[in-house]
Amino acid sequence: GQNIDQPTEMTATEGAIVQINCTYQTSGFNGLFWYQQHAGEAPTFLSYNVLDGLEEKGRFSSFLSRSKGYSYLLLKELQMKDSASYLCAALDSNYQLIWGAGTKLIIKP
Amino acid sequence: GAVVSQHPSWVICKSGTSVKIECRSLDFQATTMFWYRQFPKQSLMLMATSNEGSKATYEQGVEKDKFLINHASLTLSTLTVTSAHPEDSSFYICSARPPEAGEVNEQFFGPGTRLTVL
């Protein structure tokens, strides 16, 4: 079956760095997305990886290893507004998104 | 980026009534729109894929006669929850995929509709 695993909850300190891991098992693979979702709001796009390696976008970076079925989202210089859920989603061979349950990130002062 | 709107933002209705939710792509044409449902502290669950001019494709376990989807134009898809019951209370989110998306299959999400059935 298809499956996405990511931690349920993580806590980090303002100004620090946090890495949110995601492992996936899908029927075929056409890329991996990370979305940010604040409570009560719809998800917003953060990143897309289809090739191995690190993609950097400002304070956020995303890494992919296709051979390991593994990705991570790296958040630097954490701000209080980064408190949100982070959703990992893999695109399968039918170009359908398979969603993880999300990681709730709590930022403490 | 592409903008997707949803209406209404929230709705409260009595059990047994029907509720219609609209999803519009404001600055692009979307041949495909997606309808998701999200229960508290859970991830998005794809309900159905809405294709313009044809029948929607429903995910396993989603009753097509209860959740009616109409994608009559390239900018509008509607989800009607028929005979709503309290267990249908949830956050309903639509998304659309622009045909010229810079990111493969990137989906842009509407703001969501919170449905509460009393």
GROMACS .gro file of C-alpha atoms in nm:
model
  227
    1GLY     CA    1   0.000   0.000   0.000
    2GLN     CA    2   0.092   0.364  -0.016
    3ASN     CA    3   0.211   0.531   0.299
    4ILE     CA    4   0.362   0.856   0.421
    5ASP     CA    5   0.522   0.879   0.766
    6GLN     CA    6   0.616   1.193   0.949
    7PRO     CA    7   0.638   1.278   1.320
    8THR     CA    8   0.317   1.389   1.484
    9GLU     CA    9   0.459   1.680   1.674
   10MET     CA   10   0.788   1.864   1.724
   11THR     CA   11   0.893   2.151   1.950
   12ALA     CA   12   1.169   2.400   1.879
   13THR     CA   13   1.296   2.732   2.010
   14GLU     CA   14   1.263   3.067   1.836
   15GLY     CA   15   1.576   3.143   1.636
   16ALA     CA   16   1.683   2.779   1.619
   17ILE     CA   17   1.683   2.524   1.335
   18VAL     CA   18   1.444   2.230   1.302
   19GLN     CA   19   1.433   1.939   1.059
   20ILE     CA   20   1.105   1.760   0.986
   21ASN     CA   21   1.151   1.416   0.832
   22CYS     CA   22   0.921   1.231   0.597
   23THR     CA   23   0.944   0.880   0.457
   24TYR     CA   24   0.724   0.758   0.179
   25GLN     CA   25   0.616   0.441   0.001
   26THR     CA   26   0.416   0.496  -0.314
   27SER     CA   27   0.322   0.321  -0.635
   28GLY     CA   28   0.559   0.508  -0.860
   29PHE     CA   29   0.695   0.848  -0.773
   30ASN     CA   30   0.668   1.184  -0.943
   31GLY     CA   31   0.789   1.416  -0.674
   32LEU     CA   32   0.739   1.525  -0.317
   33PHE     CA   33   0.569   1.836  -0.184
   34TRP     CA   34   0.582   2.016   0.147
   35TYR     CA   35   0.291   2.234   0.254
   36GLN     CA   36   0.242   2.458   0.556
   37GLN     CA   37  -0.097   2.471   0.722
   38HIS     CA   38  -0.194   2.708   1.000
   39ALA     CA   39  -0.483   2.607   1.222
   40GLY     CA   40  -0.817   2.659   1.053
   41GLU     CA   41  -0.661   2.752   0.721
   42ALA     CA   42  -0.592   2.574   0.395
   43PRO     CA   43  -0.242   2.445   0.314
   44THR     CA   44   0.004   2.670   0.135
   45PHE     CA   45   0.279   2.542  -0.093
   46LEU     CA   46   0.635   2.544   0.037
   47SER     CA   47   0.845   2.324  -0.188
   48TYR     CA   48   0.860   2.054  -0.452
   49ASN     CA   49   1.145   1.805  -0.506
   50VAL     CA   50   1.165   1.547  -0.781
   51LEU     CA   51   1.544   1.509  -0.811
   52ASP     CA   52   1.779   1.402  -0.534
   53GLY     CA   53   1.935   1.683  -0.340
   54LEU     CA   54   1.865   1.998  -0.150
   55GLU     CA   55   1.644   2.284  -0.267
   56GLU     CA   56   1.684   2.607  -0.075
   57LYS     CA   57   1.427   2.884  -0.053
   58GLY     CA   58   1.518   3.150   0.197
   59ARG     CA   59   1.479   3.015   0.550
   60PHE     CA   60   1.323   2.692   0.424
   61SER     CA   61   1.507   2.407   0.250
   62SER     CA   62   1.382   2.069   0.136
   63PHE     CA   63   1.586   1.756   0.070
   64LEU     CA   64   1.500   1.441  -0.122
   65SER     CA   65   1.659   1.097  -0.150
   66ARG     CA   66   1.462   0.885  -0.396
   67SER     CA   67   1.663   0.572  -0.328
   68LYS     CA   68   1.579   0.594   0.042
   69GLY     CA   69   1.221   0.715   0.002
   70TYR     CA   70   1.310   1.001   0.233
   71SER     CA   71   1.269   1.376   0.247
   72TYR     CA   72   1.314   1.644   0.505
   73LEU     CA   73   1.209   2.005   0.547
   74LEU     CA   74   1.464   2.227   0.718
   75LEU     CA   75   1.351   2.550   0.880
   76LYS     CA   76   1.617   2.799   0.991
   77GLU     CA   77   1.600   3.109   1.211
   78LEU     CA   78   1.265   2.996   1.344
   79GLN     CA   79   1.002   3.260   1.405
   80MET     CA   80   0.687   3.233   1.614
   81LYS     CA   81   0.479   3.256   1.297
   82ASP     CA   82   0.634   2.927   1.182
   83SER     CA   83   0.416   2.748   1.437
   84ALA     CA   84   0.194   2.540   1.210
   85SER     CA   85   0.143   2.192   1.075
   86TYR     CA   86   0.376   2.081   0.797
   87LEU     CA   87   0.234   1.834   0.550
   88CYS     CA   88   0.444   1.601   0.339
   89ALA     CA   89   0.278   1.471   0.020
   90ALA     CA   90   0.414   1.238  -0.247
   91LEU     CA   91   0.296   1.226  -0.606
   92ASP     CA   92   0.237   0.871  -0.723
   93SER     CA   93   0.249   0.721  -1.072
   94ASN     CA   94  -0.107   0.843  -1.139
   95TYR     CA   95  -0.005   1.196  -1.042
   96GLN     CA   96  -0.222   1.170  -0.733
   97LEU     CA   97  -0.105   1.328  -0.410
   98ILE     CA   98  -0.063   1.091  -0.117
   99TRP     CA   99  -0.071   1.294   0.203
  100GLY     CA  100   0.102   1.244   0.536
  101ALA     CA  101  -0.085   1.321   0.857
  102GLY     CA  102   0.122   1.634   0.914
  103THR     CA  103   0.374   1.740   1.176
  104LYS     CA  104   0.259   1.999   1.425
  105LEU     CA  105   0.551   2.232   1.494
  106ILE     CA  106   0.543   2.427   1.821
  107ILE     CA  107   0.779   2.720   1.852
  108LYS     CA  108   0.871   2.837   2.202
  109PRO     CA  109   1.020   3.178   2.285
  110GLY     CA  110   0.055   3.261  -0.775
  111ALA     CA  111  -0.280   3.122  -0.883
  112VAL     CA  112  -0.581   3.211  -0.668
  113VAL     CA  113  -0.860   2.976  -0.569
  114SER     CA  114  -1.165   3.095  -0.379
  115GLN     CA  115  -1.429   2.906  -0.187
  116HIS     CA  116  -1.774   3.008  -0.077
  117PRO     CA  117  -1.904   3.005   0.187
  118SER     CA  118  -1.619   3.020   0.439
  119TRP     CA  119  -1.834   2.860   0.702
  120VAL     CA  120  -2.185   2.725   0.723
  121ILE     CA  121  -2.406   2.592   0.998
  122CYS     CA  122  -2.707   2.386   0.898
  123LYS     CA  123  -2.966   2.154   1.042
  124SER     CA  124  -2.940   1.781   1.003
  125GLY     CA  125  -3.112   1.661   0.686
  126THR     CA  126  -3.055   1.973   0.481
  127SER     CA  127  -2.827   2.008   0.178
  128VAL     CA  128  -2.531   2.241   0.156
  129LYS     CA  129  -2.356   2.363  -0.158
  130ILE     CA  130  -1.992   2.472  -0.155
  131GLU     CA  131  -1.841   2.657  -0.450
  132CYS     CA  132  -1.480   2.648  -0.561
  133ARG     CA  133  -1.356   2.899  -0.816
  134SER     CA  134  -1.024   2.948  -0.987
  135LEU     CA  135  -1.000   3.324  -1.020
  136ASP     CA  136  -0.712   3.384  -1.260
  137PHE     CA  137  -0.669   3.059  -1.446
  138GLN     CA  138  -0.871   2.783  -1.606
  139ALA     CA  139  -0.871   2.455  -1.419
  140THR     CA  140  -0.966   2.139  -1.604
  141THR     CA  141  -0.915   1.948  -1.281
  142MET     CA  142  -1.018   2.040  -0.930
  143PHE     CA  143  -0.988   1.835  -0.616
  144TRP     CA  144  -1.214   1.816  -0.313
  145TYR     CA  145  -1.066   1.729   0.025
  146ARG     CA  146  -1.207   1.682   0.372
  147GLN     CA  147  -1.007   1.736   0.686
  148PHE     CA  148  -1.116   1.633   1.034
  149PRO     CA  149  -0.953   1.797   1.338
  150LYS     CA  150  -0.586   1.704   1.386
  151GLN     CA  151  -0.591   1.484   1.076
  152SER     CA  152  -0.444   1.523   0.733
  153LEU     CA  153  -0.626   1.602   0.415
  154MET     CA  154  -0.838   1.321   0.276
  155LEU     CA  155  -0.905   1.332  -0.096
  156MET     CA  156  -1.277   1.286  -0.159
  157ALA     CA  157  -1.295   1.320  -0.533
  158THR     CA  158  -1.134   1.456  -0.844
  159SER     CA  159  -1.356   1.688  -1.042
  160ASN     CA  160  -1.305   1.700  -1.418
  161GLU     CA  161  -1.459   1.975  -1.628
  162GLY     CA  162  -1.734   1.842  -1.850
  163SER     CA  163  -1.729   1.489  -1.717
  164LYS     CA  164  -1.820   1.290  -1.408
  165ALA     CA  165  -1.614   1.322  -1.096
  166THR     CA  166  -1.390   1.041  -0.982
  167TYR     CA  167  -1.464   0.946  -0.623
  168GLU     CA  168  -1.222   0.791  -0.377
  169GLN     CA  169  -1.304   0.461  -0.218
  170GLY     CA  170  -1.549   0.500   0.067
  171VAL     CA  171  -1.689   0.834  -0.050
  172GLU     CA  172  -2.059   0.816  -0.139
  173LYS     CA  173  -2.111   0.981  -0.475
  174ASP     CA  174  -2.485   1.016  -0.416
  175LYS     CA  175  -2.423   1.201  -0.094
  176PHE     CA  176  -2.142   1.427  -0.213
  177LEU     CA  177  -2.252   1.561  -0.549
  178ILE     CA  178  -1.984   1.727  -0.756
  179ASN     CA  179  -2.046   1.942  -1.060
  180HIS     CA  180  -1.765   2.094  -1.267
  181ALA     CA  181  -1.968   2.277  -1.526
  182SER     CA  182  -1.705   2.531  -1.632
  183LEU     CA  183  -1.329   2.569  -1.635
  184THR     CA  184  -1.340   2.803  -1.335
  185LEU     CA  185  -1.611   2.656  -1.113
  186SER     CA  186  -1.667   2.330  -0.931
  187THR     CA  187  -1.938   2.276  -0.672
  188LEU     CA  188  -1.970   2.019  -0.394
  189THR     CA  189  -2.317   1.957  -0.256
  190VAL     CA  190  -2.346   1.767   0.069
  191THR     CA  191  -2.693   1.615   0.052
  192SER     CA  192  -2.895   1.530   0.361
  193ALA     CA  193  -2.612   1.643   0.585
  194HIS     CA  194  -2.566   1.479   0.925
  195PRO     CA  195  -2.350   1.578   1.224
  196GLU     CA  196  -2.080   1.332   1.118
  197ASP     CA  197  -2.040   1.533   0.797
  198SER     CA  198  -1.918   1.830   1.002
  199SER     CA  199  -1.567   1.893   0.878
  200PHE     CA  200  -1.333   2.133   0.699
  201TYR     CA  201  -1.385   2.100   0.324
  202ILE     CA  202  -1.105   2.226   0.102
  203CYS     CA  203  -1.087   2.245  -0.275
  204SER     CA  204  -0.777   2.278  -0.486
  205ALA     CA  205  -0.708   2.339  -0.851
  206ARG     CA  206  -0.417   2.267  -1.078
  207PRO     CA  207  -0.327   2.529  -1.337
  208PRO     CA  208  -0.246   2.377  -1.677
  209GLU     CA  209   0.081   2.569  -1.702
  210ALA     CA  210   0.196   2.517  -1.346
  211GLY     CA  211   0.563   2.587  -1.297
  212GLU     CA  212   0.578   2.299  -1.051
  213VAL     CA  213   0.454   1.968  -1.179
  214ASN     CA  214   0.104   1.910  -1.054
  215GLU     CA  215   0.129   2.187  -0.796
  216GLN     CA  216  -0.212   2.239  -0.644
  217PHE     CA  217  -0.341   2.572  -0.522
  218PHE     CA  218  -0.585   2.549  -0.237
  219GLY     CA  219  -0.897   2.745  -0.160
  220PRO     CA  220  -0.934   2.888   0.192
  221GLY     CA  221  -1.165   2.607   0.298
  222THR     CA  222  -1.525   2.582   0.415
  223ARG     CA  223  -1.604   2.484   0.771
  224LEU     CA  224  -1.930   2.291   0.783
  225THR     CA  225  -2.112   2.235   1.110
  226VAL     CA  226  -2.423   2.020   1.103
  227LEU     CA  227  -2.642   2.047   1.410
   0.00000   0.00000   0.00000
